[in-house]
Amino acid sequence: MRNTKLPRGARERAEQVLTALKARYPVPATHLQARDAWQLLVATVLAAQCTDARVNTVTPELFRRWPGPKELAQALPGELEEVIRSTGFYRSKAKNLLGAARRVTDVYGGDVPRSMAELTTLPGVARKTANVVLYGAYGINEGLAVDTHVKRICYRLGLTTQTDPVDVEQDLMKLLPQPEWGGFNHRMVWFGRDVCHARGPRCGECEMGDFCPRREPPVARKKNAPGKPHAPS
């Protein structure tokens, strides 16, 4: 990880943000429905580029047919692809899930590992997914999951100037007490869906309006095609 520089006033704002989020969402919870570490891992992998609501409609049938990693490791790729097709990118997700199921079964005795180093050896599992599983299943705050909501809102609130999720995570780990990391992610996801939308945020309903700088990340601009006028600024 790079040694990133925090924005001016970020530490004070981080305390204000955390206080506001905890008041709005006293009990943080994930949107994904899962009964154990394996189910949470599978659901989180499926949630990439897909809504949690859609994932929650798919996983009951998936777990009915293949209850755990041992059963899924024996699944036929085509059958798994058909079950998860509606989550998008189903071929790569199926490949990763089958690989993860085999590794969890063969290397870890059927138990989802409890460390970042081990979890990220599983196919399809990077830091964000590992953080979700560690906190959601085991209550372990080894890192802080940075999804699209966390990345976007923390930039907007002036908690980071970074756009790479790993660098955003590093900044937030400096700003927030470690016991708060997992809950912060859950609260931010709810806040992003309820209030701080990517487009048209409901600033009039937001308790952070007095200290939010409303910063927006840089957007790569496409070059105008030859012969076409520049769009007005």
PDB file of C-alpha atoms in Angstrom:
ATOM      1  CA  MET A   1       0.000   0.000   0.000  1.00  0.00           C
ATOM      2  CA  ARG A   2       1.130   3.563  -0.687  1.00  0.00           C
ATOM      3  CA  ASN A   3       1.599   6.046   2.160  1.00  0.00           C
ATOM      4  CA  THR A   4      -1.283   8.332   1.222  1.00  0.00           C
ATOM      5  CA  LYS A   5      -1.756  11.874   2.532  1.00  0.00           C
ATOM      6  CA  LEU A   6      -4.997  12.659   4.320  1.00  0.00           C
ATOM      7  CA  PRO A   7      -7.052  15.714   3.329  1.00  0.00           C
ATOM      8  CA  ARG A   8      -7.003  18.710   5.652  1.00  0.00           C
ATOM      9  CA  GLY A   9      -9.592  18.354   8.407  1.00  0.00           C
ATOM     10  CA  ALA A  10     -10.196  14.677   7.630  1.00  0.00           C
ATOM     11  CA  ARG A  11      -9.732  13.469  11.207  1.00  0.00           C
ATOM     12  CA  GLU A  12     -12.310  15.873  12.629  1.00  0.00           C
ATOM     13  CA  ARG A  13     -14.756  15.078   9.816  1.00  0.00           C
ATOM     14  CA  ALA A  14     -14.262  11.340  10.305  1.00  0.00           C
ATOM     15  CA  GLU A  15     -15.389  11.662  13.927  1.00  0.00           C
ATOM     16  CA  GLN A  16     -18.425  13.683  12.844  1.00  0.00           C
ATOM     17  CA  VAL A  17     -19.294  11.213  10.086  1.00  0.00           C
ATOM     18  CA  LEU A  18     -19.019   8.225  12.406  1.00  0.00           C
ATOM     19  CA  THR A  19     -21.195   9.913  15.033  1.00  0.00           C
ATOM     20  CA  ALA A  20     -23.850  10.788  12.430  1.00  0.00           C
ATOM     21  CA  LEU A  21     -23.864   7.308  10.904  1.00  0.00           C
ATOM     22  CA  LYS A  22     -24.176   5.590  14.285  1.00  0.00           C
ATOM     23  CA  ALA A  23     -27.090   7.847  15.197  1.00  0.00           C
ATOM     24  CA  ARG A  24     -28.863   7.084  11.900  1.00  0.00           C
ATOM     25  CA  TYR A  25     -28.060   3.357  11.910  1.00  0.00           C
ATOM     26  CA  PRO A  26     -27.593   2.202  15.525  1.00  0.00           C
ATOM     27  CA  VAL A  27     -27.302  -1.474  14.559  1.00  0.00           C
ATOM     28  CA  PRO A  28     -25.235  -1.996  11.394  1.00  0.00           C
ATOM     29  CA  ALA A  29     -26.201  -4.954   9.219  1.00  0.00           C
ATOM     30  CA  THR A  30     -25.408  -6.320   5.799  1.00  0.00           C
ATOM     31  CA  HIS A  31     -27.988  -6.514   3.019  1.00  0.00           C
ATOM     32  CA  LEU A  32     -26.796  -9.973   2.004  1.00  0.00           C
ATOM     33  CA  GLN A  33     -28.588 -12.950   3.513  1.00  0.00           C
ATOM     34  CA  ALA A  34     -26.203 -15.620   4.801  1.00  0.00           C
ATOM     35  CA  ARG A  35     -26.189 -18.083   7.693  1.00  0.00           C
ATOM     36  CA  ASP A  36     -22.463 -18.808   7.925  1.00  0.00           C
ATOM     37  CA  ALA A  37     -19.057 -17.799   6.630  1.00  0.00           C
ATOM     38  CA  TRP A  38     -19.296 -19.918   3.483  1.00  0.00           C
ATOM     39  CA  GLN A  39     -22.682 -18.548   2.508  1.00  0.00           C
ATOM     40  CA  LEU A  40     -21.462 -14.986   3.106  1.00  0.00           C
ATOM     41  CA  LEU A  41     -18.382 -15.597   0.961  1.00  0.00           C
ATOM     42  CA  VAL A  42     -20.494 -16.986  -1.893  1.00  0.00           C
ATOM     43  CA  ALA A  43     -23.036 -14.164  -1.649  1.00  0.00           C
ATOM     44  CA  THR A  44     -20.315 -11.511  -1.621  1.00  0.00           C
ATOM     45  CA  VAL A  45     -18.635 -12.979  -4.706  1.00  0.00           C
ATOM     46  CA  LEU A  46     -21.986 -13.016  -6.499  1.00  0.00           C
ATOM     47  CA  ALA A  47     -22.690  -9.407  -5.453  1.00  0.00           C
ATOM     48  CA  ALA A  48     -19.910  -8.037  -7.674  1.00  0.00           C
ATOM     49  CA  GLN A  49     -21.567  -5.883 -10.360  1.00  0.00           C
ATOM     50  CA  CYS A  50     -24.950  -7.049  -9.047  1.00  0.00           C
ATOM     51  CA  THR A  51     -27.468  -5.843  -6.485  1.00  0.00           C
ATOM     52  CA  ASP A  52     -27.698  -7.525  -3.114  1.00  0.00           C
ATOM     53  CA  ALA A  53     -31.434  -7.938  -3.661  1.00  0.00           C
ATOM     54  CA  ARG A  54     -30.808  -9.992  -6.798  1.00  0.00           C
ATOM     55  CA  VAL A  55     -28.194 -12.099  -5.039  1.00  0.00           C
ATOM     56  CA  ASN A  56     -30.680 -12.833  -2.256  1.00  0.00           C
ATOM     57  CA  THR A  57     -33.090 -14.286  -4.813  1.00  0.00           C
ATOM     58  CA  VAL A  58     -30.408 -16.602  -6.208  1.00  0.00           C
ATOM     59  CA  THR A  59     -28.641 -17.968  -3.138  1.00  0.00           C
ATOM     60  CA  PRO A  60     -31.555 -19.977  -1.632  1.00  0.00           C
ATOM     61  CA  GLU A  61     -31.613 -22.313  -4.640  1.00  0.00           C
ATOM     62  CA  LEU A  62     -27.828 -22.398  -4.819  1.00  0.00           C
ATOM     63  CA  PHE A  63     -27.506 -23.452  -1.167  1.00  0.00           C
ATOM     64  CA  ARG A  64     -30.389 -25.902  -1.481  1.00  0.00           C
ATOM     65  CA  ARG A  65     -28.538 -27.735  -4.232  1.00  0.00           C
ATOM     66  CA  TRP A  66     -25.023 -27.294  -2.834  1.00  0.00           C
ATOM     67  CA  PRO A  67     -25.219 -26.599   0.926  1.00  0.00           C
ATOM     68  CA  GLY A  68     -21.497 -26.189   1.542  1.00  0.00           C
ATOM     69  CA  PRO A  69     -18.070 -26.029  -0.110  1.00  0.00           C
ATOM     70  CA  LYS A  70     -17.710 -29.818  -0.265  1.00  0.00           C
ATOM     71  CA  GLU A  71     -20.933 -30.150  -2.271  1.00  0.00           C
ATOM     72  CA  LEU A  72     -20.224 -27.154  -4.497  1.00  0.00           C
ATOM     73  CA  ALA A  73     -16.752 -28.447  -5.291  1.00  0.00           C
ATOM     74  CA  GLN A  74     -18.442 -31.378  -7.065  1.00  0.00           C
ATOM     75  CA  ALA A  75     -20.903 -29.230  -9.045  1.00  0.00           C
ATOM     76  CA  LEU A  76     -20.895 -29.175 -12.832  1.00  0.00           C
ATOM     77  CA  PRO A  77     -19.898 -25.736 -14.132  1.00  0.00           C
ATOM     78  CA  GLY A  78     -22.873 -25.533 -16.478  1.00  0.00           C
ATOM     79  CA  GLU A  79     -25.360 -26.287 -13.718  1.00  0.00           C
ATOM     80  CA  LEU A  80     -23.876 -23.659 -11.410  1.00  0.00           C
ATOM     81  CA  GLU A  81     -23.792 -21.103 -14.223  1.00  0.00           C
ATOM     82  CA  GLU A  82     -27.485 -21.618 -14.857  1.00  0.00           C
ATOM     83  CA  VAL A  83     -28.377 -21.059 -11.215  1.00  0.00           C
ATOM     84  CA  ILE A  84     -26.356 -17.819 -10.901  1.00  0.00           C
ATOM     85  CA  ARG A  85     -26.908 -16.521 -14.451  1.00  0.00           C
ATOM     86  CA  SER A  86     -29.059 -13.555 -13.369  1.00  0.00           C
ATOM     87  CA  THR A  87     -26.240 -12.108 -11.220  1.00  0.00           C
ATOM     88  CA  GLY A  88     -24.198 -11.265 -14.318  1.00  0.00           C
ATOM     89  CA  PHE A  89     -20.680 -12.355 -15.283  1.00  0.00           C
ATOM     90  CA  TYR A  90     -21.921 -15.804 -14.344  1.00  0.00           C
ATOM     91  CA  ARG A  91     -19.180 -17.774 -16.123  1.00  0.00           C
ATOM     92  CA  SER A  92     -16.314 -16.095 -14.284  1.00  0.00           C
ATOM     93  CA  LYS A  93     -18.262 -16.141 -11.012  1.00  0.00           C
ATOM     94  CA  ALA A  94     -18.980 -19.851 -11.396  1.00  0.00           C
ATOM     95  CA  LYS A  95     -15.316 -20.558 -12.133  1.00  0.00           C
ATOM     96  CA  ASN A  96     -14.231 -18.606  -9.056  1.00  0.00           C
ATOM     97  CA  LEU A  97     -16.812 -20.200  -6.784  1.00  0.00           C
ATOM     98  CA  LEU A  98     -15.878 -23.706  -7.890  1.00  0.00           C
ATOM     99  CA  GLY A  99     -12.200 -22.919  -7.352  1.00  0.00           C
ATOM    100  CA  ALA A 100     -12.900 -21.422  -3.937  1.00  0.00           C
ATOM    101  CA  ALA A 101     -15.029 -24.411  -2.931  1.00  0.00           C
ATOM    102  CA  ARG A 102     -12.275 -26.839  -3.886  1.00  0.00           C
ATOM    103  CA  ARG A 103      -9.585 -24.890  -2.054  1.00  0.00           C
ATOM    104  CA  VAL A 104     -11.676 -24.446   1.089  1.00  0.00           C
ATOM    105  CA  THR A 105     -12.422 -28.181   1.025  1.00  0.00           C
ATOM    106  CA  ASP A 106      -8.953 -29.475   0.152  1.00  0.00           C
ATOM    107  CA  VAL A 107      -6.723 -26.965   1.945  1.00  0.00           C
ATOM    108  CA  TYR A 108      -8.807 -25.698   4.854  1.00  0.00           C
ATOM    109  CA  GLY A 109     -10.830 -28.786   5.697  1.00  0.00           C
ATOM    110  CA  GLY A 110     -14.130 -27.223   4.700  1.00  0.00           C
ATOM    111  CA  ASP A 111     -13.772 -24.198   6.982  1.00  0.00           C
ATOM    112  CA  VAL A 112     -13.565 -20.693   5.534  1.00  0.00           C
ATOM    113  CA  PRO A 113     -10.225 -19.257   6.734  1.00  0.00           C
ATOM    114  CA  ARG A 114     -10.067 -16.456   9.275  1.00  0.00           C
ATOM    115  CA  SER A 115      -7.269 -14.248   7.966  1.00  0.00           C
ATOM    116  CA  MET A 116      -6.804 -11.836   5.091  1.00  0.00           C
ATOM    117  CA  ALA A 117      -3.714 -13.669   3.881  1.00  0.00           C
ATOM    118  CA  GLU A 118      -5.536 -16.989   3.627  1.00  0.00           C
ATOM    119  CA  LEU A 119      -8.835 -15.657   2.291  1.00  0.00           C
ATOM    120  CA  THR A 120      -7.161 -13.824  -0.572  1.00  0.00           C
ATOM    121  CA  THR A 121      -5.695 -17.088  -1.829  1.00  0.00           C
ATOM    122  CA  LEU A 122      -9.218 -18.160  -2.770  1.00  0.00           C
ATOM    123  CA  PRO A 123     -10.245 -17.547  -6.392  1.00  0.00           C
ATOM    124  CA  GLY A 124     -12.425 -14.465  -6.743  1.00  0.00           C
ATOM    125  CA  VAL A 125     -11.602 -13.143  -3.263  1.00  0.00           C
ATOM    126  CA  ALA A 126      -9.777  -9.823  -3.016  1.00  0.00           C
ATOM    127  CA  ARG A 127      -9.484  -7.492  -0.021  1.00  0.00           C
ATOM    128  CA  LYS A 128     -13.052  -6.174  -0.144  1.00  0.00           C
ATOM    129  CA  THR A 129     -14.654  -9.622  -0.117  1.00  0.00           C
ATOM    130  CA  ALA A 130     -12.202 -10.854   2.518  1.00  0.00           C
ATOM    131  CA  ASN A 131     -13.017  -7.892   4.779  1.00  0.00           C
ATOM    132  CA  VAL A 132     -16.757  -8.503   4.411  1.00  0.00           C
ATOM    133  CA  VAL A 133     -16.355 -12.171   5.355  1.00  0.00           C
ATOM    134  CA  LEU A 134     -13.945 -11.567   8.220  1.00  0.00           C
ATOM    135  CA  TYR A 135     -16.198  -9.031   9.895  1.00  0.00           C
ATOM    136  CA  GLY A 136     -19.584 -10.427   8.919  1.00  0.00           C
ATOM    137  CA  ALA A 137     -18.835 -14.043   9.805  1.00  0.00           C
ATOM    138  CA  TYR A 138     -16.164 -13.792  12.491  1.00  0.00           C
ATOM    139  CA  GLY A 139     -16.324 -10.248  13.868  1.00  0.00           C
ATOM    140  CA  ILE A 140     -12.705  -9.669  12.814  1.00  0.00           C
ATOM    141  CA  ASN A 141     -11.643  -6.152  11.788  1.00  0.00           C
ATOM    142  CA  GLU A 142      -8.424  -6.869   9.910  1.00  0.00           C
ATOM    143  CA  GLY A 143      -9.247  -4.259   7.272  1.00  0.00           C
ATOM    144  CA  LEU A 144     -12.132  -2.124   6.052  1.00  0.00           C
ATOM    145  CA  ALA A 145     -14.235  -3.147   3.062  1.00  0.00           C
ATOM    146  CA  VAL A 146     -14.323  -0.417   0.412  1.00  0.00           C
ATOM    147  CA  ASP A 147     -17.120  -0.885  -2.100  1.00  0.00           C
ATOM    148  CA  THR A 148     -18.555   1.655  -4.530  1.00  0.00           C
ATOM    149  CA  HIS A 149     -20.655   3.353  -1.833  1.00  0.00           C
ATOM    150  CA  VAL A 150     -17.774   3.707   0.637  1.00  0.00           C
ATOM    151  CA  LYS A 151     -15.348   4.900  -2.031  1.00  0.00           C
ATOM    152  CA  ARG A 152     -17.727   7.490  -3.476  1.00  0.00           C
ATOM    153  CA  ILE A 153     -19.108   8.883  -0.230  1.00  0.00           C
ATOM    154  CA  CYS A 154     -15.769   9.095   1.581  1.00  0.00           C
ATOM    155  CA  TYR A 155     -14.357  11.094  -1.333  1.00  0.00           C
ATOM    156  CA  ARG A 156     -17.424  13.350  -1.297  1.00  0.00           C
ATOM    157  CA  LEU A 157     -17.084  13.885   2.466  1.00  0.00           C
ATOM    158  CA  GLY A 158     -13.411  14.776   2.201  1.00  0.00           C
ATOM    159  CA  LEU A 159     -12.124  11.770   4.122  1.00  0.00           C
ATOM    160  CA  THR A 160      -9.790  10.794   1.283  1.00  0.00           C
ATOM    161  CA  THR A 161      -8.397  12.114  -1.960  1.00  0.00           C
ATOM    162  CA  GLN A 162      -7.755   8.610  -3.262  1.00  0.00           C
ATOM    163  CA  THR A 163      -9.748   6.771  -5.915  1.00  0.00           C
ATOM    164  CA  ASP A 164      -8.127   3.330  -5.685  1.00  0.00           C
ATOM    165  CA  PRO A 165     -10.068   1.187  -3.159  1.00  0.00           C
ATOM    166  CA  VAL A 166      -6.905  -0.101  -1.471  1.00  0.00           C
ATOM    167  CA  ASP A 167      -5.649   3.445  -0.901  1.00  0.00           C
ATOM    168  CA  VAL A 168      -9.088   4.565   0.307  1.00  0.00           C
ATOM    169  CA  GLU A 169      -9.032   1.670   2.760  1.00  0.00           C
ATOM    170  CA  GLN A 170      -5.614   2.733   4.041  1.00  0.00           C
ATOM    171  CA  ASP A 171      -6.858   6.280   4.667  1.00  0.00           C
ATOM    172  CA  LEU A 172      -9.970   5.112   6.491  1.00  0.00           C
ATOM    173  CA  MET A 173      -7.947   2.738   8.664  1.00  0.00           C
ATOM    174  CA  LYS A 174      -5.929   5.765   9.806  1.00  0.00           C
ATOM    175  CA  LEU A 175      -9.047   7.822  10.527  1.00  0.00           C
ATOM    176  CA  LEU A 176     -11.344   5.362  12.268  1.00  0.00           C
ATOM    177  CA  PRO A 177     -10.938   3.233  15.420  1.00  0.00           C
ATOM    178  CA  GLN A 178     -10.354  -0.395  14.446  1.00  0.00           C
ATOM    179  CA  PRO A 179     -13.433  -1.735  16.293  1.00  0.00           C
ATOM    180  CA  GLU A 180     -15.582   0.517  14.075  1.00  0.00           C
ATOM    181  CA  TRP A 181     -14.278  -0.640  10.688  1.00  0.00           C
ATOM    182  CA  GLY A 182     -16.817  -3.344   9.875  1.00  0.00           C
ATOM    183  CA  GLY A 183     -19.796  -1.376  11.116  1.00  0.00           C
ATOM    184  CA  PHE A 184     -18.644   1.692   9.192  1.00  0.00           C
ATOM    185  CA  ASN A 185     -18.839  -0.224   5.925  1.00  0.00           C
ATOM    186  CA  HIS A 186     -22.373  -1.470   6.612  1.00  0.00           C
ATOM    187  CA  ARG A 187     -23.568   1.974   7.681  1.00  0.00           C
ATOM    188  CA  MET A 188     -22.023   3.622   4.627  1.00  0.00           C
ATOM    189  CA  VAL A 189     -23.757   1.174   2.297  1.00  0.00           C
ATOM    190  CA  TRP A 190     -27.132   1.936   3.868  1.00  0.00           C
ATOM    191  CA  PHE A 191     -26.412   5.667   3.798  1.00  0.00           C
ATOM    192  CA  GLY A 192     -25.411   5.505   0.140  1.00  0.00           C
ATOM    193  CA  ARG A 193     -28.644   3.756  -0.767  1.00  0.00           C
ATOM    194  CA  ASP A 194     -30.921   5.878   1.415  1.00  0.00           C
ATOM    195  CA  VAL A 195     -29.458   9.381   1.119  1.00  0.00           C
ATOM    196  CA  CYS A 196     -26.093   9.960  -0.537  1.00  0.00           C
ATOM    197  CA  HIS A 197     -26.831   8.748  -4.042  1.00  0.00           C
ATOM    198  CA  ALA A 198     -24.225   8.959  -6.778  1.00  0.00           C
ATOM    199  CA  ARG A 199     -26.528  11.196  -8.767  1.00  0.00           C
ATOM    200  CA  GLY A 200     -28.932  13.521  -7.038  1.00  0.00           C
ATOM    201  CA  PRO A 201     -27.883  13.048  -3.402  1.00  0.00           C
ATOM    202  CA  ARG A 202     -30.591  14.045  -0.925  1.00  0.00           C
ATOM    203  CA  CYS A 203     -28.543  16.744   0.743  1.00  0.00           C
ATOM    204  CA  GLY A 204     -31.647  18.298   2.278  1.00  0.00           C
ATOM    205  CA  GLU A 205     -32.176  15.109   4.283  1.00  0.00           C
ATOM    206  CA  CYS A 206     -28.547  14.731   5.311  1.00  0.00           C
ATOM    207  CA  GLU A 207     -27.338  15.492   8.819  1.00  0.00           C
ATOM    208  CA  MET A 208     -23.800  15.957   7.490  1.00  0.00           C
ATOM    209  CA  GLY A 209     -24.596  19.010   5.389  1.00  0.00           C
ATOM    210  CA  ASP A 210     -22.883  21.441   7.775  1.00  0.00           C
ATOM    211  CA  PHE A 211     -19.450  19.855   7.349  1.00  0.00           C
ATOM    212  CA  CYS A 212     -19.648  17.977   4.014  1.00  0.00           C
ATOM    213  CA  PRO A 213     -17.439  19.638   1.361  1.00  0.00           C
ATOM    214  CA  ARG A 214     -19.342  17.772  -1.383  1.00  0.00           C
ATOM    215  CA  ARG A 215     -16.205  16.872  -3.303  1.00  0.00           C
ATOM    216  CA  GLU A 216     -16.537  14.777  -6.440  1.00  0.00           C
ATOM    217  CA  PRO A 217     -13.805  12.481  -7.806  1.00  0.00           C
ATOM    218  CA  PRO A 218     -12.212  13.367 -11.124  1.00  0.00           C
ATOM    219  CA  VAL A 219     -13.933  11.917 -14.159  1.00  0.00           C
ATOM    220  CA  ALA A 220     -11.975  10.866 -17.210  1.00  0.00           C
ATOM    221  CA  ARG A 221     -13.166  12.970 -20.112  1.00  0.00           C
ATOM    222  CA  LYS A 222     -13.538  11.498 -23.552  1.00  0.00           C
ATOM    223  CA  LYS A 223     -11.918  13.389 -26.385  1.00  0.00           C
ATOM    224  CA  ASN A 224     -14.279  14.989 -28.838  1.00  0.00           C
ATOM    225  CA  ALA A 225     -14.464  13.331 -32.216  1.00  0.00           C
ATOM    226  CA  PRO A 226     -12.737  15.203 -35.071  1.00  0.00           C
ATOM    227  CA  GLY A 227     -14.892  17.912 -36.594  1.00  0.00           C
ATOM    228  CA  LYS A 228     -17.312  18.100 -33.675  1.00  0.00           C
ATOM    229  CA  PRO A 229     -17.552  21.231 -31.535  1.00  0.00           C
ATOM    230  CA  HIS A 230     -16.570  21.158 -27.896  1.00  0.00           C
ATOM    231  CA  ALA A 231     -19.445  20.813 -25.476  1.00  0.00           C
ATOM    232  CA  PRO A 232     -20.121  23.938 -23.433  1.00  0.00           C
ATOM    233  CA  SER A 233     -18.499  23.922 -19.996  1.00  0.00           C
TER     234      SER A 233
END
